Short mmCIF file of C-alpha atoms in Angstrom, two decimals:
data_model
loop_
_atom_site.label_atom_id
_atom_site.label_comp_id
_atom_site.label_asym_id
_atom_site.label_seq_id
_atom_site.Cartn_x
_atom_site.Cartn_y
_atom_site.Cartn_z
CA MET A 89 6.84 9.30 22.90
CA THR A 90 4.39 7.04 21.11
CA PRO A 91 5.14 7.07 17.36
CA VAL A 92 2.61 9.03 15.34
CA LEU A 93 1.81 7.96 11.79
CA HIS A 94 0.01 10.44 9.57
CA GLU A 95 -1.94 8.65 6.87
CA LEU A 96 -4.66 9.15 4.26
CA ARG A 97 -8.33 8.57 5.07
CA GLY A 98 -11.30 7.91 2.79
CA ARG A 99 -14.99 8.81 2.78
CA ASP A 100 -15.28 7.08 6.15
CA ASP A 101 -12.54 7.45 8.75
CA ARG A 102 -12.27 3.67 8.93
CA LEU A 103 -11.16 3.54 5.29
CA ARG A 104 -7.38 3.76 5.33
CA PHE A 105 -6.35 2.49 1.90
CA SER A 106 -3.13 4.20 0.79
CA PRO A 107 -0.60 1.54 -0.35
CA PHE A 108 2.24 3.71 0.90
CA CYS A 109 0.66 4.22 4.32
CA TRP A 110 0.04 0.48 4.55
CA ARG A 111 3.73 -0.11 3.94
CA ALA A 112 4.47 2.09 6.96
CA ARG A 113 1.80 0.40 9.09
CA LEU A 114 3.20 -3.03 8.32
CA ALA A 115 6.75 -1.86 9.00
CA LEU A 116 5.71 -0.57 12.42
CA ALA A 117 3.98 -3.87 13.15
CA HIS A 118 7.12 -5.72 12.01
CA LYS A 119 9.03 -3.78 14.67
CA GLY A 120 6.37 -4.46 17.29
CA LEU A 121 5.63 -0.73 17.60
CA ALA A 122 2.16 0.61 18.30
CA ALA A 123 1.52 4.01 16.74
CA GLU A 124 -1.12 6.71 16.94
CA LEU A 125 -2.76 6.89 13.51
CA VAL A 126 -3.65 10.44 12.45
CA PRO A 127 -5.91 10.82 9.38
CA MET A 128 -5.44 13.38 6.63
CA LEU A 129 -7.25 14.38 3.43
CA PHE A 130 -5.61 14.96 0.06
CA THR A 131 -6.90 18.54 0.20
CA ASP A 132 -5.97 19.36 3.80
CA LYS A 133 -2.25 19.16 4.48
CA SER A 134 -2.44 21.00 7.82
CA PRO A 135 -1.79 17.87 9.95
CA ILE A 136 1.73 17.65 8.48
CA ASP A 137 2.57 21.37 8.49
CA PHE A 138 5.36 20.56 10.94
CA CYS A 139 7.49 18.97 8.19
CA ASP A 140 8.53 19.54 4.58
CA SER A 141 6.30 16.85 3.11
CA THR A 142 3.00 17.40 1.30
CA THR A 143 2.19 13.68 1.15
CA VAL A 144 1.74 10.85 3.61
CA PRO A 145 2.85 8.66 5.25
CA VAL A 146 4.78 10.80 7.69
CA LEU A 147 6.14 9.19 10.85
CA LYS A 148 7.08 11.23 13.91
CA ASP A 149 8.70 9.63 16.94
CA ALA A 150 11.25 10.36 19.65
CA HIS A 151 14.04 10.10 17.06
CA GLY A 152 12.64 12.64 14.60
CA VAL A 153 10.53 12.64 11.45
CA ALA A 154 10.58 10.23 8.50
CA MET A 155 8.72 11.05 5.28
CA ASP A 156 7.87 8.48 2.57
CA SER A 157 7.36 4.79 3.28
CA TYR A 158 10.84 3.80 2.10
CA ASP A 159 12.46 6.39 4.39
CA ILE A 160 10.29 5.09 7.22
CA PHE A 161 11.74 1.61 6.66
CA LYS A 162 15.26 3.02 6.96
CA HIS A 163 14.34 5.17 9.97
CA LEU A 164 12.90 2.18 11.81
CA ASP A 165 15.94 0.03 11.05
CA ALA A 166 18.28 2.78 12.22
CA HIS A 167 16.53 3.46 15.52
CA TYR A 168 14.88 0.12 16.32
CA PRO A 169 17.29 -2.42 14.74
CA ASP A 170 16.54 -5.30 17.09
CA SER A 171 12.88 -4.61 17.82
CA GLY A 172 10.10 -7.03 16.91
CA ASP A 173 11.02 -9.21 13.94
CA GLY A 174 14.34 -7.44 13.36
CA LEU A 175 15.63 -5.56 10.35
CA LEU A 176 13.34 -4.59 7.52
CA ILE A 177 16.05 -4.01 4.92
CA GLY A 178 19.39 -5.38 6.06
CA ASP A 179 22.81 -4.41 4.72
CA ALA A 180 23.77 -2.17 1.79
CA HIS A 181 23.59 -5.06 -0.68
CA ALA A 182 20.07 -5.90 0.45
CA GLU A 183 19.04 -2.25 0.13
CA ALA A 184 20.44 -2.10 -3.42
CA ARG A 185 18.32 -5.11 -4.38
CA LEU A 186 15.31 -3.66 -2.58
CA ASN A 187 15.56 -0.53 -4.72
CA PHE A 188 14.72 -2.71 -7.73
CA VAL A 189 11.64 -4.12 -5.99
CA LYS A 190 10.50 -0.58 -5.17
CA VAL A 191 10.91 0.66 -8.75
CA TYR A 192 9.33 -2.47 -10.24
CA THR A 193 6.36 -2.27 -7.92
CA GLU A 194 5.70 1.44 -8.44
CA GLN A 195 6.39 1.66 -12.16
CA VAL A 196 5.01 -1.68 -13.42
CA MET A 197 2.55 -3.21 -10.98
CA ALA A 198 0.99 0.04 -9.76
CA VAL A 199 -0.35 0.89 -13.22
CA GLY A 200 -2.24 -2.38 -13.43
CA PHE A 201 -3.70 -2.02 -9.95
CA PHE A 202 -4.78 1.56 -10.64
CA ARG A 203 -6.56 0.56 -13.86
CA LEU A 204 -8.24 -2.27 -11.96
CA VAL A 205 -9.76 -0.14 -9.17
CA ALA A 206 -9.79 3.48 -10.39
CA LEU A 207 -13.55 4.07 -10.19
CA ASP A 208 -13.93 2.13 -6.93
CA LEU A 209 -11.04 4.15 -5.53
CA LEU A 210 -12.71 7.41 -6.53
CA ALA A 211 -15.88 6.32 -4.73
CA ALA A 212 -13.87 5.38 -1.60
CA ILE A 213 -12.16 8.76 -1.40
CA HIS A 214 -13.58 11.49 0.84
CA PRO A 215 -16.09 13.69 -1.05
CA ASP A 216 -13.97 16.78 -0.34
CA ASP A 217 -11.06 15.14 -2.19
CA ARG A 218 -12.81 13.76 -5.26
CA GLU A 219 -12.66 16.77 -7.56
CA TYR A 220 -8.95 17.28 -6.83
CA PHE A 221 -8.19 13.59 -7.23
CA ARG A 222 -10.12 13.18 -10.47
CA THR A 223 -8.69 16.34 -12.04
CA SER A 224 -5.08 15.65 -11.09
CA ARG A 225 -5.13 11.97 -12.06
CA GLU A 226 -7.01 12.45 -15.32
CA ALA A 227 -4.38 15.00 -16.32
CA ARG A 228 -1.74 12.36 -15.58
CA PHE A 229 -3.60 9.57 -17.43
CA GLY A 230 -4.62 11.74 -20.37
CA MET A 231 -8.15 10.29 -20.20
CA PRO A 232 -11.23 10.21 -17.94
CA PHE A 233 -11.43 7.73 -15.09
CA GLU A 234 -14.22 5.95 -16.93
CA GLU A 235 -11.82 5.11 -19.77
CA PHE A 236 -8.78 4.47 -17.60
CA ASN A 237 -10.63 1.96 -15.42
CA ASN A 238 -10.43 -1.18 -17.58
CA VAL A 239 -10.50 -4.49 -15.72
CA GLU A 240 -9.50 -6.61 -18.72
CA ALA A 241 -6.53 -4.37 -19.56
CA ALA A 242 -5.56 -4.19 -15.89
CA ARG A 243 -5.50 -7.95 -15.47
CA GLY A 244 -3.40 -8.28 -18.60
CA ILE A 245 -0.83 -5.86 -17.15
CA LEU A 246 -0.89 -7.56 -13.78
CA ASP A 247 -0.67 -11.09 -15.11
CA SER A 248 2.53 -10.16 -16.90
CA ALA A 249 3.87 -8.23 -13.90
CA PHE A 250 3.10 -11.11 -11.55
CA LYS A 251 5.15 -13.72 -13.44
CA PRO A 252 8.52 -13.03 -11.77
CA LEU A 253 6.82 -12.85 -8.37
CA ARG A 254 5.19 -16.23 -8.93
CA GLY A 255 8.52 -17.68 -9.98
CA LEU A 256 10.13 -16.45 -6.79
CA LEU A 257 7.29 -17.51 -4.49
CA ALA A 258 7.17 -20.99 -5.97
CA ASN A 259 10.43 -21.61 -4.10
CA GLN A 260 10.05 -19.61 -0.88
CA PRO A 261 7.14 -18.40 1.28
CA PHE A 262 7.96 -14.69 1.21
CA MET A 263 9.74 -12.21 -1.07
CA ASP A 264 12.41 -11.87 1.59
CA GLY A 265 12.79 -15.63 2.15
CA ASP A 266 11.48 -17.58 5.10
CA ALA A 267 9.95 -14.54 6.80
CA PRO A 268 8.48 -11.26 5.53
CA ALA A 269 10.38 -7.99 5.51
CA ALA A 270 10.65 -4.81 3.44
CA ALA A 271 10.26 -6.36 -0.04
CA ASP A 272 7.03 -8.08 1.02
CA TYR A 273 5.63 -4.87 2.47
CA LEU A 274 6.57 -2.85 -0.63
CA VAL A 275 4.64 -5.22 -2.89
CA PHE A 276 1.77 -6.02 -0.55
CA GLY A 277 0.87 -2.34 -0.14
CA PHE A 278 -0.76 -2.44 -3.57
CA PHE A 279 -2.60 -5.69 -2.89
CA ILE A 280 -4.17 -4.37 0.33
CA TRP A 281 -5.00 -1.06 -1.42
CA ALA A 282 -7.00 -2.91 -4.07
CA HIS A 283 -8.57 -5.22 -1.47
CA ILE A 284 -9.86 -2.33 0.64
CA VAL A 285 -11.31 -0.15 -2.11
CA SER A 286 -12.67 -2.81 -4.49
CA ASP A 287 -14.18 -6.29 -4.65
CA THR A 288 -12.52 -6.88 -8.03
CA SER A 289 -9.76 -9.48 -7.79
CA PRO A 290 -6.45 -8.79 -9.55
CA PHE A 291 -6.25 -12.50 -10.40
CA GLY A 292 -9.43 -12.90 -12.43
CA GLU A 293 -13.04 -13.88 -11.90
CA THR A 294 -11.92 -16.97 -9.98
CA GLU A 295 -8.74 -17.32 -7.97
CA ASP A 296 -6.53 -20.41 -8.11
CA ALA A 297 -5.77 -21.49 -4.54
CA SER A 298 -2.63 -23.27 -5.80
CA ASP A 299 -1.19 -20.04 -7.26
CA PRO A 300 1.96 -19.18 -5.23
CA LEU A 301 1.10 -15.48 -5.39
CA VAL A 302 -2.43 -16.04 -4.08
CA GLN A 303 -0.98 -18.14 -1.27
CA TRP A 304 1.54 -15.40 -0.47
CA ARG A 305 -1.22 -12.77 -0.39
CA GLU A 306 -3.16 -14.89 2.09
CA ARG A 307 -0.07 -15.26 4.30
CA MET A 308 0.40 -11.49 4.19
CA MET A 309 -3.25 -10.92 5.08
CA ASP A 310 -2.75 -13.02 8.22
CA LEU A 311 0.45 -11.32 9.41
CA HIS A 312 0.57 -9.39 12.66
CA ASP A 313 -2.61 -10.88 14.08
CA GLY A 314 -4.51 -10.51 10.81
CA MET A 315 -3.93 -6.78 10.64
CA ALA A 316 -4.70 -6.48 6.92
CA ARG A 317 -7.55 -8.98 6.96
CA LYS A 318 -9.29 -7.02 9.73
CA ALA A 319 -9.11 -3.72 7.85
CA PRO A 320 -12.59 -2.38 6.95
CA ARG A 321 -13.39 -2.47 3.22
CA ALA A 322 -15.28 0.13 1.22
CA SER A 323 -17.96 -2.40 0.26
CA GLU A 324 -18.65 -3.07 3.95
CA ILE A 325 -19.32 0.59 4.79
CA PRO A 326 -22.55 2.12 3.45
CA GLN A 327 -22.30 5.29 1.42
CA SER A 328 -23.39 8.23 3.57
#
C-alpha cells in the first residue's frame, strides 16, 4: 500500500506547517517514498481514530502504524533500511546522540521559534482551531499571545541556541556530516515551520550569507527537489 501520512493543516489546505509533520515528510523523502498526505485539524481527530494517538504526524503503511515523528524515523529505518538515501538514524550509539538533538531542539530552540511567530502562527491556523489553540497555549505560557510574541526576546533566545549549531556547521555541511539525516530533519522542522507561517527571520532584520547556519538552512530548503522551498507560505495565500 502507498504510505499515508496524517498531518496538520492550516486556514488553507495548502498550509502544512507543523514542524513535527515536516520531520516526517522529510524522512519519507529521504527514503524515496511517496506518501498520501491526509490533512487534519487540531479540533477534529477523527482521521486518526484508527490508532491511539491524538496528535499528528501519524504514518500508516503496509508494515503498520507509527505515531510521532521520532517513531516514524525508527519505523522507516526498520522497514526500509536501504531505501533512498539510506538510514536516518544509524546504530544504537547514533540514536543515543540523536536523543540529545531531539531534546535540545524541542526544549531550547522551540521556545525561541514560538515566541518569534506566535501571532503569525495563530493567523495561519484554521479558524475552527483558533479558540482551542489560543486557550490551550496561553494556559501553557501563562500570558496572552500578544505578550508571548516578542521578536526581540525570541531572537535573543535563538541566537544563544544557535551557537553550538553554528560551531558544528562551520566544519561540516550537515548536522549528520556530509549528507543530511535524522538530526538535520529534527532541527530543520522548526526552521520550515517559521518560514511557512511568518516572514520574520530568526536571524535578524538582515541575514548574513556567510553564516554557516544560514547556509545550512538554504541547503535544507533545496533538498529533495526543493521540497521545502516549494511549500506555500501563509503570506502568499490571501485571507479568506
